[in-house]
PDB file of C-alpha atoms in Angstrom:
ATOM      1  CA  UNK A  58     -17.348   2.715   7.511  1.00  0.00           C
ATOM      2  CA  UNK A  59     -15.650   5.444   5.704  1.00  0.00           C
ATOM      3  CA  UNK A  60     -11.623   4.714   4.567  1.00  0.00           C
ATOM      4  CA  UNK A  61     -10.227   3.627   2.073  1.00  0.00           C
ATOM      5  CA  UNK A  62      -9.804   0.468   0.253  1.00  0.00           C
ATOM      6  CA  UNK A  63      -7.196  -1.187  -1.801  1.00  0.00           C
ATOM      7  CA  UNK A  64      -7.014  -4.397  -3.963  1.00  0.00           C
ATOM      8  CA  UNK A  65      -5.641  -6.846  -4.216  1.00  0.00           C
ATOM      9  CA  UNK A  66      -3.475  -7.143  -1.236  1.00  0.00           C
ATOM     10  CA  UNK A  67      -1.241  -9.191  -3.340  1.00  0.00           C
ATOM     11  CA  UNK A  68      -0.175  -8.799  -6.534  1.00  0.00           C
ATOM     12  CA  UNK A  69       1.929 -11.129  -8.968  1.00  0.00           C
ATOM     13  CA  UNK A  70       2.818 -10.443 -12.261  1.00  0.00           C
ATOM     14  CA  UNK A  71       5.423 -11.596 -15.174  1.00  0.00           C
ATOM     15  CA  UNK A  72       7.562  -9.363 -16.665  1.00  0.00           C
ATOM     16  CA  UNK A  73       6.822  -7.290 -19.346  1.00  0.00           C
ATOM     17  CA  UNK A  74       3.140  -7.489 -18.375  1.00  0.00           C
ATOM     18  CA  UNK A  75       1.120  -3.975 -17.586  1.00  0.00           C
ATOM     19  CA  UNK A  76      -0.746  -4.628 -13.985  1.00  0.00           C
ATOM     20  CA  UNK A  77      -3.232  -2.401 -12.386  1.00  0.00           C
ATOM     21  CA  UNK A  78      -3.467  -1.590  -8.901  1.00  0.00           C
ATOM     22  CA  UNK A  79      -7.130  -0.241  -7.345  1.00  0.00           C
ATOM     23  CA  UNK A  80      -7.516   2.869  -4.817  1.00  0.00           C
ATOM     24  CA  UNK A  81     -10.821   3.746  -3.938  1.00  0.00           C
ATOM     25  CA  UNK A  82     -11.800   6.038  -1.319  1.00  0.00           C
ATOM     26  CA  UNK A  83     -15.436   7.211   0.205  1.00  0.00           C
ATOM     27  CA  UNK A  84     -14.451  10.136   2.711  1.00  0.00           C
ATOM     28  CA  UNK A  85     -15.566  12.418  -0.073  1.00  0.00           C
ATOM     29  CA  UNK A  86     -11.581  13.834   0.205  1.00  0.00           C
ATOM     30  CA  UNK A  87     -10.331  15.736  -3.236  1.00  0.00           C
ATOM     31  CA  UNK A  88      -7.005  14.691  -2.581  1.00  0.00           C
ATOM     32  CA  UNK A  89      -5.253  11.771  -3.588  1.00  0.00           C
ATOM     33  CA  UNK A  90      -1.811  10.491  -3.572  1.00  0.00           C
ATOM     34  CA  UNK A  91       0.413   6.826  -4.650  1.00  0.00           C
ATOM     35  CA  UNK A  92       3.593   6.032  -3.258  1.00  0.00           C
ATOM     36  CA  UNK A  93       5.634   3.157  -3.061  1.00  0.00           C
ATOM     37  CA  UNK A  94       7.485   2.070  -0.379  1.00  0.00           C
ATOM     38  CA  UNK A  95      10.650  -0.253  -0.486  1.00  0.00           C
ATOM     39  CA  UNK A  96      12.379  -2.458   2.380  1.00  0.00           C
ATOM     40  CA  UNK A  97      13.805   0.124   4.797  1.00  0.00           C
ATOM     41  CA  UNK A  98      13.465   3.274   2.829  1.00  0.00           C
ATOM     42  CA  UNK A  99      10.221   6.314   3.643  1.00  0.00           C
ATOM     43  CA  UNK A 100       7.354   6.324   0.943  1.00  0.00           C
ATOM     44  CA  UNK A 101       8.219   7.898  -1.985  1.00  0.00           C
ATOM     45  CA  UNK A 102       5.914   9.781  -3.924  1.00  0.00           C
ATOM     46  CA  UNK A 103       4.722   8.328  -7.177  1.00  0.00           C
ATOM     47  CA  UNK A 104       1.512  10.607  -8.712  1.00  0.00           C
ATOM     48  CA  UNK A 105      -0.942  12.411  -6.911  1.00  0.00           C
ATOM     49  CA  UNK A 106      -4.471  14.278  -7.735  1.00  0.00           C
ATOM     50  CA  UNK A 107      -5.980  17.431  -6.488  1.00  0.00           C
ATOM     51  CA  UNK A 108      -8.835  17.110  -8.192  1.00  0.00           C
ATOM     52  CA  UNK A 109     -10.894  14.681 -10.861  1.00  0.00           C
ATOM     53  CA  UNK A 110      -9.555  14.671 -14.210  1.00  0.00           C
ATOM     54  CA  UNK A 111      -5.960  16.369 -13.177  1.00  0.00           C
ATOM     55  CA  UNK A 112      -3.255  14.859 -12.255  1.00  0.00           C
ATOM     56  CA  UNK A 113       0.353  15.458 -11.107  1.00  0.00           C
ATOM     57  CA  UNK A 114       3.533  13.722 -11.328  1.00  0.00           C
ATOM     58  CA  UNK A 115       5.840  12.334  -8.016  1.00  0.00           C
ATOM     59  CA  UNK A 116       9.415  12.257  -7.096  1.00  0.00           C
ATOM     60  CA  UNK A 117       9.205   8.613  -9.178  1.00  0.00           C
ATOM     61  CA  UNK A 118       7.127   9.005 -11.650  1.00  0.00           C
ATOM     62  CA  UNK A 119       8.656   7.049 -14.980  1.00  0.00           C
ATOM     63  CA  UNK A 120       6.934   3.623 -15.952  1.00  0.00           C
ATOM     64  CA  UNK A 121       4.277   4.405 -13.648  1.00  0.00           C
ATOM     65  CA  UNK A 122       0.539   5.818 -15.475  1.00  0.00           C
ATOM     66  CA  UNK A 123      -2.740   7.113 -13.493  1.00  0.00           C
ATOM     67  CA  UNK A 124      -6.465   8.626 -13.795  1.00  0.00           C
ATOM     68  CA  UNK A 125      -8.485  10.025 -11.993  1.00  0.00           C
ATOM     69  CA  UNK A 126     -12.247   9.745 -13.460  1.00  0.00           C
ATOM     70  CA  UNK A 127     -14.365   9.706 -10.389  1.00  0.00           C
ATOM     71  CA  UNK A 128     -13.471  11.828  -7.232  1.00  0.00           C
ATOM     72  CA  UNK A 129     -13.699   7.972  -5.728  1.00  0.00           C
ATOM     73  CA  UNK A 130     -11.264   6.560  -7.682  1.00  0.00           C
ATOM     74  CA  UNK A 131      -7.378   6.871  -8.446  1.00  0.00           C
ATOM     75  CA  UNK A 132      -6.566   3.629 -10.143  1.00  0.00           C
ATOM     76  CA  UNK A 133      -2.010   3.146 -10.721  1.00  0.00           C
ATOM     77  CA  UNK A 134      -0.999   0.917 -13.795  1.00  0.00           C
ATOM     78  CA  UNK A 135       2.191   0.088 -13.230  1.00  0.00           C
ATOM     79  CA  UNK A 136       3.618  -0.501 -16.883  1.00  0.00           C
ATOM     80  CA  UNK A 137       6.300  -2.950 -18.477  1.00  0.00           C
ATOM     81  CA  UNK A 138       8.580  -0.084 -18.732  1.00  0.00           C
ATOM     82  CA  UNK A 139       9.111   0.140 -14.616  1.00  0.00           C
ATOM     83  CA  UNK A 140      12.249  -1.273 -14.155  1.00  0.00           C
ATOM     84  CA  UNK A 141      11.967  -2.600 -10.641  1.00  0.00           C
ATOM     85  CA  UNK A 142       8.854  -2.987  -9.813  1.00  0.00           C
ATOM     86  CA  UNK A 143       8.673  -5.244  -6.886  1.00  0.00           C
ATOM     87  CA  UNK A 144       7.279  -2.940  -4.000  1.00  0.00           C
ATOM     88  CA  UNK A 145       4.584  -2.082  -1.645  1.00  0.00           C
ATOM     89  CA  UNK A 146       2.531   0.255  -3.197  1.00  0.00           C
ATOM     90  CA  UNK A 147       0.614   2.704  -0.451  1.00  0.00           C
ATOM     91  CA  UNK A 148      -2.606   5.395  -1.696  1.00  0.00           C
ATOM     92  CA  UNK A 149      -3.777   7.503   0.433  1.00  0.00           C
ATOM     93  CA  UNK A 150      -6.492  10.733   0.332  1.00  0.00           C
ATOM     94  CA  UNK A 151      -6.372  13.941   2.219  1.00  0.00           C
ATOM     95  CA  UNK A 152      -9.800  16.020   2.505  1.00  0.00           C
ATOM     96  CA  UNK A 153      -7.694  18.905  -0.112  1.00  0.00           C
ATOM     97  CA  UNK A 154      -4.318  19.369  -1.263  1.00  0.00           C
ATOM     98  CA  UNK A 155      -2.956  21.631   1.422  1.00  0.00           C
ATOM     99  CA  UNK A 156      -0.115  21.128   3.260  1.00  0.00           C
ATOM    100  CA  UNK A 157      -1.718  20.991   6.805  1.00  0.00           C
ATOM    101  CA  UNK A 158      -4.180  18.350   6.158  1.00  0.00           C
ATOM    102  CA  UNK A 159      -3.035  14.535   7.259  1.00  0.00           C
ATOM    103  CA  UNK A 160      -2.960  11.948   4.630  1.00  0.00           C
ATOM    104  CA  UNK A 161      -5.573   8.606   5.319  1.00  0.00           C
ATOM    105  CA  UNK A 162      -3.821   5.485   3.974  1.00  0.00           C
ATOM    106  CA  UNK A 163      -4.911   2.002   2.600  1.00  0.00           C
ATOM    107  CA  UNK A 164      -3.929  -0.849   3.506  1.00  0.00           C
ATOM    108  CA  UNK A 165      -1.303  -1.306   0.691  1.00  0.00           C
ATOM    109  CA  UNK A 166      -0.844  -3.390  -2.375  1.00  0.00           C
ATOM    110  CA  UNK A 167       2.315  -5.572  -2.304  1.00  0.00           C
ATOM    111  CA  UNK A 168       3.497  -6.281  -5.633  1.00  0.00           C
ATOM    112  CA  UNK A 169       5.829  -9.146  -7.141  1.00  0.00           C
ATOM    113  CA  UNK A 170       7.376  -9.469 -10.603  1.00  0.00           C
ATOM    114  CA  UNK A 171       8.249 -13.074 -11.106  1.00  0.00           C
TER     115      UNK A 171
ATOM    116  CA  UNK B  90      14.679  20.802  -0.770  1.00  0.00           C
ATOM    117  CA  UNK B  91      12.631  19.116   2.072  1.00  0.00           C
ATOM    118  CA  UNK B  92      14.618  16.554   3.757  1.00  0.00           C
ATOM    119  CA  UNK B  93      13.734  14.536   7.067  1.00  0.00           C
ATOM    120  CA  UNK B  94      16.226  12.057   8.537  1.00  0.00           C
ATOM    121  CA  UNK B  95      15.415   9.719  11.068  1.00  0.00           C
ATOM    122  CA  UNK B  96      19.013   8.166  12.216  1.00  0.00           C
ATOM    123  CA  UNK B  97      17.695   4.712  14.592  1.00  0.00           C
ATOM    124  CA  UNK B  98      16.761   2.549  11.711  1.00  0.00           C
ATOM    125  CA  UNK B  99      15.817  -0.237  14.317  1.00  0.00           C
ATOM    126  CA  UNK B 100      15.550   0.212  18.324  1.00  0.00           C
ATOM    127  CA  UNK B 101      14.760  -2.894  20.504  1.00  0.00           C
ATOM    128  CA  UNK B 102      13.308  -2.195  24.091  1.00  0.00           C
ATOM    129  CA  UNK B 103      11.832  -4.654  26.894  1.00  0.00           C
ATOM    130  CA  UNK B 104       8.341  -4.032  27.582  1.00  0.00           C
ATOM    131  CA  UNK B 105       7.262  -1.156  30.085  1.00  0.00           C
ATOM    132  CA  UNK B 106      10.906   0.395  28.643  1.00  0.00           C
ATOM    133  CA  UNK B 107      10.308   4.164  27.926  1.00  0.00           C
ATOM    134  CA  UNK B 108      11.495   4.891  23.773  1.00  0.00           C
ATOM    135  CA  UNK B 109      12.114   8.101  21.996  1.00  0.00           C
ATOM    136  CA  UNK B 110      12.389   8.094  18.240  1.00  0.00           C
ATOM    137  CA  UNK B 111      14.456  11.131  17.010  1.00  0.00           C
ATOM    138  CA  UNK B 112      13.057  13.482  13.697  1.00  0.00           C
ATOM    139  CA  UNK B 113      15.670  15.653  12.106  1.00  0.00           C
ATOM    140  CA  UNK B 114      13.950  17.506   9.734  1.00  0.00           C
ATOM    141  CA  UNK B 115      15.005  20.301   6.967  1.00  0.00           C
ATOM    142  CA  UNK B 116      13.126  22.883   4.660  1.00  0.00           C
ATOM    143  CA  UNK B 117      13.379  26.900   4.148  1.00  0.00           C
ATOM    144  CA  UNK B 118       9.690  27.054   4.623  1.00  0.00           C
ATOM    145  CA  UNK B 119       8.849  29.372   7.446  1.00  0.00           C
ATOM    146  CA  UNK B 120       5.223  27.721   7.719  1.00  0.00           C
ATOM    147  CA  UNK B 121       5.410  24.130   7.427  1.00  0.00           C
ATOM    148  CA  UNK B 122       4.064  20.871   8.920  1.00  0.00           C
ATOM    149  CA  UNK B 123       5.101  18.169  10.888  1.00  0.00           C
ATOM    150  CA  UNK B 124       3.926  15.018  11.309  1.00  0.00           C
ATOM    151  CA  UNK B 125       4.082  11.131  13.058  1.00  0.00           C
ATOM    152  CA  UNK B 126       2.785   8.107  11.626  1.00  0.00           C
ATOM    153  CA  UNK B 127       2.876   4.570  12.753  1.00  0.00           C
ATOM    154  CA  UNK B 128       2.813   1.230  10.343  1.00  0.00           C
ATOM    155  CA  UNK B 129       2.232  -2.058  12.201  1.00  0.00           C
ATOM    156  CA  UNK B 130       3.135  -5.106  10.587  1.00  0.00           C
ATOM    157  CA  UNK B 131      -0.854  -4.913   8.584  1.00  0.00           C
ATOM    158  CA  UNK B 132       0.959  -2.422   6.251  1.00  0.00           C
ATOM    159  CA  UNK B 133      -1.470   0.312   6.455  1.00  0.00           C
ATOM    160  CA  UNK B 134      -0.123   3.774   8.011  1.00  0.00           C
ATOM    161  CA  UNK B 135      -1.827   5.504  10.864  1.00  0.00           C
ATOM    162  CA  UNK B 136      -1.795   9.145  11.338  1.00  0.00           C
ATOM    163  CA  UNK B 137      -0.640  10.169  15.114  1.00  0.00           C
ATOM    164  CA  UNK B 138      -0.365  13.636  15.450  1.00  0.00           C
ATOM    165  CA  UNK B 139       0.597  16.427  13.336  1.00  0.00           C
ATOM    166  CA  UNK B 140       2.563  19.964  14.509  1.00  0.00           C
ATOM    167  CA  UNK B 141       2.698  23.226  12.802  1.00  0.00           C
ATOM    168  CA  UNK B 142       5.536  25.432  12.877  1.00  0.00           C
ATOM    169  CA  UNK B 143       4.296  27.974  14.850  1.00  0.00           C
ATOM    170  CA  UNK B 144       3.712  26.543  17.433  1.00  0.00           C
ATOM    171  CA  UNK B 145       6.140  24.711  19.645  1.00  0.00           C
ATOM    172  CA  UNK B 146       4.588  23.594  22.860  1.00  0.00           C
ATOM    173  CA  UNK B 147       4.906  19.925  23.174  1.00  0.00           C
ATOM    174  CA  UNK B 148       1.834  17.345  23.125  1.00  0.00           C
ATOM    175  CA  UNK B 149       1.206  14.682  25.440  1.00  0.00           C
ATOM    176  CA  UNK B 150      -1.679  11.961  24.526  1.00  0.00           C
ATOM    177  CA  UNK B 151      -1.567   8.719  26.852  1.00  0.00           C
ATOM    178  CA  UNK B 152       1.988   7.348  27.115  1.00  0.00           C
ATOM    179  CA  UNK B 153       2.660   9.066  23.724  1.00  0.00           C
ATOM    180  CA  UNK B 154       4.497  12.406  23.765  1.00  0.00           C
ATOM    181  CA  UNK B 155       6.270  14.557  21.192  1.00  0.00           C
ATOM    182  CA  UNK B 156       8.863  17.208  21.981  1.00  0.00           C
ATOM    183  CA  UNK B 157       9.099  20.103  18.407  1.00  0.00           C
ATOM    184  CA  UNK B 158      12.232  22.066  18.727  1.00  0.00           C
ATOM    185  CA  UNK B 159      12.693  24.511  16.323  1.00  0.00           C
ATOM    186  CA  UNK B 160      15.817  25.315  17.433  1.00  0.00           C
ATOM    187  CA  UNK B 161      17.079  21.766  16.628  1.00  0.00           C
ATOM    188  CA  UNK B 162      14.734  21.488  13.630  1.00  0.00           C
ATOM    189  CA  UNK B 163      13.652  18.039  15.893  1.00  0.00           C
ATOM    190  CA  UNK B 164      10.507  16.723  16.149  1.00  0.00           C
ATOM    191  CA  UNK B 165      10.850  13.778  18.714  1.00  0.00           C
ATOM    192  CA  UNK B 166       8.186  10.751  19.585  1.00  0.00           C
ATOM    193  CA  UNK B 167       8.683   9.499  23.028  1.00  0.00           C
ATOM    194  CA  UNK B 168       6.411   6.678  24.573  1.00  0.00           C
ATOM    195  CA  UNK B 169       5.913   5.817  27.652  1.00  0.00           C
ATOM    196  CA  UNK B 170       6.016   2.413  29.212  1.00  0.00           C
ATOM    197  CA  UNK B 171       6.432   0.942  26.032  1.00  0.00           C
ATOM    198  CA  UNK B 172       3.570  -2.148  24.813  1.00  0.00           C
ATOM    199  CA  UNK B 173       4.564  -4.928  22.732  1.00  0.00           C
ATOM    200  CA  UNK B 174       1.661  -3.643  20.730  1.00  0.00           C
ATOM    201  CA  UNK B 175       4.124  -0.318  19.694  1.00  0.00           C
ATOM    202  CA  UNK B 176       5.644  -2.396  17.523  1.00  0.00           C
ATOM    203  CA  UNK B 177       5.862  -0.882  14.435  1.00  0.00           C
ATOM    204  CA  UNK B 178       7.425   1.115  11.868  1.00  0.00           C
ATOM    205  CA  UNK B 179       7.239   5.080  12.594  1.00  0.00           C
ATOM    206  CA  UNK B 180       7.505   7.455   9.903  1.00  0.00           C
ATOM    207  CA  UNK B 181       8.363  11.571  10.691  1.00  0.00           C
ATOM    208  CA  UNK B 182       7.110  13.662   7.689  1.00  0.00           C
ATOM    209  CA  UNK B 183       7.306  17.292   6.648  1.00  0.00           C
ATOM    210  CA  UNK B 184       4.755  19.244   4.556  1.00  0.00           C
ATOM    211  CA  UNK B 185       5.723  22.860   3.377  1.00  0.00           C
ATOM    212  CA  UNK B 186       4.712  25.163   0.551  1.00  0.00           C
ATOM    213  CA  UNK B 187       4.584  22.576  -1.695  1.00  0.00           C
ATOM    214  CA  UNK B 188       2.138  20.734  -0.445  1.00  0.00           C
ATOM    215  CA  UNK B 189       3.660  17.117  -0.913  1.00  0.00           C
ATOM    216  CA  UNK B 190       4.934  15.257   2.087  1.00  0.00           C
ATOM    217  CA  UNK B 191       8.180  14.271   2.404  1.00  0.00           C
ATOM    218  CA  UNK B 192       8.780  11.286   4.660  1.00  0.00           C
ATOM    219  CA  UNK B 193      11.738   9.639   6.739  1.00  0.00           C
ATOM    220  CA  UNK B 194      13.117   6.548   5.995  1.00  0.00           C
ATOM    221  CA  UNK B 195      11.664   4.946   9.480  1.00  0.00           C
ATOM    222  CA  UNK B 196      12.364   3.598  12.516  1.00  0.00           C
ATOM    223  CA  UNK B 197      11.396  -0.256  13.099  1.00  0.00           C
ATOM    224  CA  UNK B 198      10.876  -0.145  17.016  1.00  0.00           C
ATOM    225  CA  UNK B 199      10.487  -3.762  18.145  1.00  0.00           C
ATOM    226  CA  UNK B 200       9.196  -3.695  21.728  1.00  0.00           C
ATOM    227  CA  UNK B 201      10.258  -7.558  23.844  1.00  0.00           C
ATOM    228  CA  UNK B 202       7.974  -9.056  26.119  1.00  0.00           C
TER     229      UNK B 202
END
Protein backbone atom coordinates (compact mmCIF):
# COMPACT_ATOMS: atom_id res chain seq x y z
CA UNK A 1 0.00 0.00 0.00
CA UNK A 2 1.34 3.28 -1.02
CA UNK A 3 1.17 6.36 1.89
CA UNK A 4 3.06 7.45 4.04
CA UNK A 5 4.51 6.45 7.26
CA UNK A 6 5.59 8.10 10.40
CA UNK A 7 7.43 6.96 13.62
CA UNK A 8 7.13 6.76 16.41
CA UNK A 9 3.63 7.66 17.16
CA UNK A 10 4.85 8.80 20.45
CA UNK A 11 7.58 10.59 21.33
CA UNK A 12 9.15 11.54 24.86
CA UNK A 13 12.04 13.38 25.43
CA UNK A 14 13.97 15.49 28.33
CA UNK A 15 14.85 18.78 27.89
CA UNK A 16 17.73 19.94 26.34
CA UNK A 17 17.91 16.65 24.41
CA UNK A 18 17.95 16.80 20.28
CA UNK A 19 15.06 14.12 19.12
CA UNK A 20 14.40 13.00 15.65
CA UNK A 21 11.20 12.47 14.13
CA UNK A 22 10.89 9.92 10.80
CA UNK A 23 8.76 10.76 7.49
CA UNK A 24 8.97 8.40 4.88
CA UNK A 25 6.89 8.28 1.92
CA UNK A 26 6.60 5.67 -1.24
CA UNK A 27 4.06 7.51 -3.69
CA UNK A 28 7.17 8.51 -5.58
CA UNK A 29 5.76 12.42 -4.77
CA UNK A 30 8.76 15.25 -4.99
CA UNK A 31 7.07 17.20 -2.55
CA UNK A 32 7.35 17.22 0.99
CA UNK A 33 6.23 19.27 3.83
CA UNK A 34 6.40 19.27 8.24
CA UNK A 35 4.07 21.07 10.25
CA UNK A 36 3.12 21.07 13.65
CA UNK A 37 -0.05 21.35 14.95
CA UNK A 38 -1.02 22.63 18.53
CA UNK A 39 -4.38 22.15 20.66
CA UNK A 40 -6.99 24.18 18.75
CA UNK A 41 -4.85 26.09 16.36
CA UNK A 42 -4.49 24.98 11.99
CA UNK A 43 -1.05 23.30 11.07
CA UNK A 44 1.55 25.52 10.81
CA UNK A 45 4.19 25.15 8.46
CA UNK A 46 7.57 24.13 9.74
CA UNK A 47 10.12 23.16 6.51
CA UNK A 48 9.24 21.78 3.37
CA UNK A 49 11.19 20.17 0.17
CA UNK A 50 10.62 20.42 -3.49
CA UNK A 51 13.09 18.33 -4.33
CA UNK A 52 16.13 15.95 -2.82
CA UNK A 53 18.91 17.77 -1.43
CA UNK A 54 16.92 21.36 -1.20
CA UNK A 55 15.15 22.49 1.25
CA UNK A 56 13.00 25.45 2.37
CA UNK A 57 12.16 27.09 5.50
CA UNK A 58 8.23 27.43 7.15
CA UNK A 59 6.27 30.05 8.86
CA UNK A 60 8.13 28.34 12.22
CA UNK A 61 11.14 27.44 11.34
CA UNK A 62 13.74 28.34 14.44
CA UNK A 63 15.02 25.29 16.61
CA UNK A 64 13.67 23.07 14.12
CA UNK A 65 16.61 21.26 11.40
CA UNK A 66 15.78 18.90 8.22
CA UNK A 67 17.28 16.82 5.11
CA UNK A 68 16.24 15.56 2.53
CA UNK A 69 18.77 12.72 1.13
CA UNK A 70 16.48 10.31 -0.56
CA UNK A 71 13.31 11.48 -2.52
CA UNK A 72 11.76 8.83 0.25
CA UNK A 73 12.81 10.44 3.09
CA UNK A 74 12.37 13.90 4.99
CA UNK A 75 13.58 13.15 8.45
CA UNK A 76 12.73 16.67 11.32
CA UNK A 77 15.23 16.94 14.33
CA UNK A 78 13.69 18.92 16.55
CA UNK A 79 16.70 20.56 18.53
CA UNK A 80 17.28 21.72 22.28
CA UNK A 81 16.98 25.19 21.12
CA UNK A 82 12.91 24.81 20.35
CA UNK A 83 11.45 26.44 23.04
CA UNK A 84 8.13 24.69 23.27
CA UNK A 85 8.26 21.79 21.82
CA UNK A 86 5.42 19.73 23.00
CA UNK A 87 3.21 19.24 19.77
CA UNK A 88 1.83 17.02 17.18
CA UNK A 89 4.04 17.01 14.50
CA UNK A 90 2.13 16.21 10.90
CA UNK A 91 4.43 15.39 7.27
CA UNK A 92 2.87 15.13 4.47
CA UNK A 93 3.95 14.76 0.41
CA UNK A 94 2.28 16.21 -2.59
CA UNK A 95 3.15 14.54 -6.15
CA UNK A 96 5.14 18.41 -6.92
CA UNK A 97 5.24 21.64 -5.33
CA UNK A 98 2.39 23.37 -7.07
CA UNK A 99 -0.25 24.96 -5.57
CA UNK A 100 -3.14 22.80 -7.02
CA UNK A 101 -1.91 19.51 -5.95
CA UNK A 102 -3.50 18.07 -2.42
CA UNK A 103 -1.15 17.30 0.32
CA UNK A 104 -1.18 13.20 1.61
CA UNK A 105 -0.59 13.18 5.39
CA UNK A 106 0.87 10.69 8.01
CA UNK A 107 -0.43 9.70 10.70
CA UNK A 108 1.43 12.19 13.02
CA UNK A 109 4.10 12.10 15.62
CA UNK A 110 2.97 13.42 19.05
CA UNK A 111 5.74 14.73 20.94
CA UNK A 112 6.32 15.36 24.84
CA UNK A 113 9.13 17.20 26.62
CA UNK A 114 9.17 16.02 30.17
CA UNK B 1 -0.91 37.56 3.15
CA UNK B 2 -3.08 34.34 2.91
CA UNK B 3 -5.42 34.14 5.71
CA UNK B 4 -8.40 31.57 6.25
CA UNK B 5 -10.68 31.86 9.29
CA UNK B 6 -12.96 29.35 10.29
CA UNK B 7 -15.22 31.12 13.19
CA UNK B 8 -17.26 27.61 14.89
CA UNK B 9 -14.34 26.32 16.81
CA UNK B 10 -16.67 23.44 18.10
CA UNK B 11 -20.38 22.56 16.76
CA UNK B 12 -22.37 19.72 18.48
CA UNK B 13 -25.31 18.13 16.41
CA UNK B 14 -27.66 14.95 17.11
CA UNK B 15 -27.22 12.34 14.66
CA UNK B 16 -29.13 12.50 11.19
CA UNK B 17 -28.79 16.60 12.07
CA UNK B 18 -27.73 18.37 8.78
CA UNK B 19 -24.10 20.66 9.65
CA UNK B 20 -22.44 23.33 7.67
CA UNK B 21 -18.95 24.40 8.59
CA UNK B 22 -18.25 28.02 7.39
CA UNK B 23 -14.56 28.94 5.40
CA UNK B 24 -13.73 32.60 5.27
CA UNK B 25 -10.85 32.78 3.33
CA UNK B 26 -8.40 35.79 2.13
CA UNK B 27 -5.51 36.24 -0.51
CA UNK B 28 -4.89 38.77 -3.62
CA UNK B 29 -4.22 35.79 -5.74
CA UNK B 30 -6.53 35.76 -8.69
CA UNK B 31 -5.78 31.88 -9.24
CA UNK B 32 -5.74 30.11 -6.09
CA UNK B 33 -6.92 26.89 -4.38
CA UNK B 34 -9.24 25.78 -2.01
CA UNK B 35 -9.44 23.01 -0.08
CA UNK B 36 -11.35 20.59 2.87
CA UNK B 37 -9.74 18.20 5.02
CA UNK B 38 -11.02 16.06 7.77
CA UNK B 39 -8.88 14.71 11.02
CA UNK B 40 -10.64 12.01 13.07
CA UNK B 41 -9.53 11.42 16.41
CA UNK B 42 -6.40 8.77 14.61
CA UNK B 43 -4.61 12.13 13.95
CA UNK B 44 -3.93 11.65 10.39
CA UNK B 45 -5.64 14.29 7.88
CA UNK B 46 -7.75 13.23 4.97
CA UNK B 47 -8.03 15.16 1.86
CA UNK B 48 -11.92 15.80 0.81
CA UNK B 49 -12.15 17.86 -2.00
CA UNK B 50 -10.29 20.65 -3.39
CA UNK B 51 -11.82 23.92 -5.56
CA UNK B 52 -10.08 26.22 -7.85
CA UNK B 53 -10.90 29.70 -8.24
CA UNK B 54 -12.27 29.66 -11.41
CA UNK B 55 -14.62 27.82 -11.05
CA UNK B 56 -17.56 28.25 -8.74
CA UNK B 57 -20.20 25.66 -9.28
CA UNK B 58 -20.78 23.82 -6.12
CA UNK B 59 -19.94 19.94 -5.55
CA UNK B 60 -22.08 17.44 -4.14
CA UNK B 61 -20.47 13.83 -3.17
CA UNK B 62 -22.89 11.60 -0.89
CA UNK B 63 -24.28 13.64 2.02
CA UNK B 64 -21.17 15.89 1.64
CA UNK B 65 -21.60 19.20 -0.20
CA UNK B 66 -19.58 22.40 -0.54
CA UNK B 67 -20.98 25.76 -1.58
CA UNK B 68 -17.51 28.36 -3.13
CA UNK B 69 -18.66 31.89 -3.21
CA UNK B 70 -16.39 34.15 -4.51
CA UNK B 71 -18.35 36.85 -3.80
CA UNK B 72 -18.15 36.08 -0.03
CA UNK B 73 -14.60 34.73 -0.39
CA UNK B 74 -16.60 31.44 1.46
CA UNK B 75 -15.96 28.13 0.88
CA UNK B 76 -18.65 26.20 2.97
CA UNK B 77 -18.82 22.19 3.94
CA UNK B 78 -22.31 21.12 4.52
CA UNK B 79 -23.24 17.39 5.38
CA UNK B 80 -26.06 15.82 5.20
CA UNK B 81 -27.75 13.67 7.76
CA UNK B 82 -24.92 13.91 9.86
CA UNK B 83 -23.05 10.18 11.21
CA UNK B 84 -21.51 9.91 14.47
CA UNK B 85 -18.66 8.75 12.32
CA UNK B 86 -18.25 12.79 11.04
CA UNK B 87 -16.75 13.36 14.00
CA UNK B 88 -13.80 15.07 13.49
CA UNK B 89 -11.73 18.00 13.17
CA UNK B 90 -12.17 19.88 9.62
CA UNK B 91 -9.57 22.02 8.35
CA UNK B 92 -10.37 24.80 5.20
CA UNK B 93 -7.03 25.63 3.44
CA UNK B 94 -5.91 28.03 0.73
CA UNK B 95 -3.05 27.53 -1.77
CA UNK B 96 -2.04 30.57 -4.03
CA UNK B 97 1.07 31.67 -5.88
CA UNK B 98 3.12 30.65 -3.33
CA UNK B 99 2.57 27.39 -3.31
CA UNK B 100 2.38 26.72 0.57
CA UNK B 101 -0.96 26.03 2.15
CA UNK B 102 -2.29 28.02 4.58
CA UNK B 103 -4.77 26.34 6.90
CA UNK B 104 -7.73 27.33 9.36
CA UNK B 105 -7.59 26.90 12.80
CA UNK B 106 -10.55 24.06 12.66
CA UNK B 107 -13.72 23.19 13.51
CA UNK B 108 -14.18 20.15 16.10
CA UNK B 109 -17.74 18.91 14.92
CA UNK B 110 -18.88 16.35 17.50
CA UNK B 111 -21.89 14.54 16.03
CA UNK B 112 -24.42 12.78 19.36
CA UNK B 113 -25.97 9.60 18.95
Amino acid sequence: DGGITQSPKYLFRKEGQNVTLSCEQNLNHDAMYWYRQDPGQGLRLIYYSQIVNDFQKGDIAEGYSVSREKKESFPLTVTSAQKNPTAFYLCASSIIPISYNEQFFGPGTRLTVL
Amino acid sequence: AQKVTQAQTEISVVEKEDVTLDCVYETRDTTYYLFWYKQPPSGELVFLIRRNSFDEQNEISGRYSWNFQKSTSSFNFTITASQVVDSAVYFCALSGGGQNFVFGPGTRLSVLP
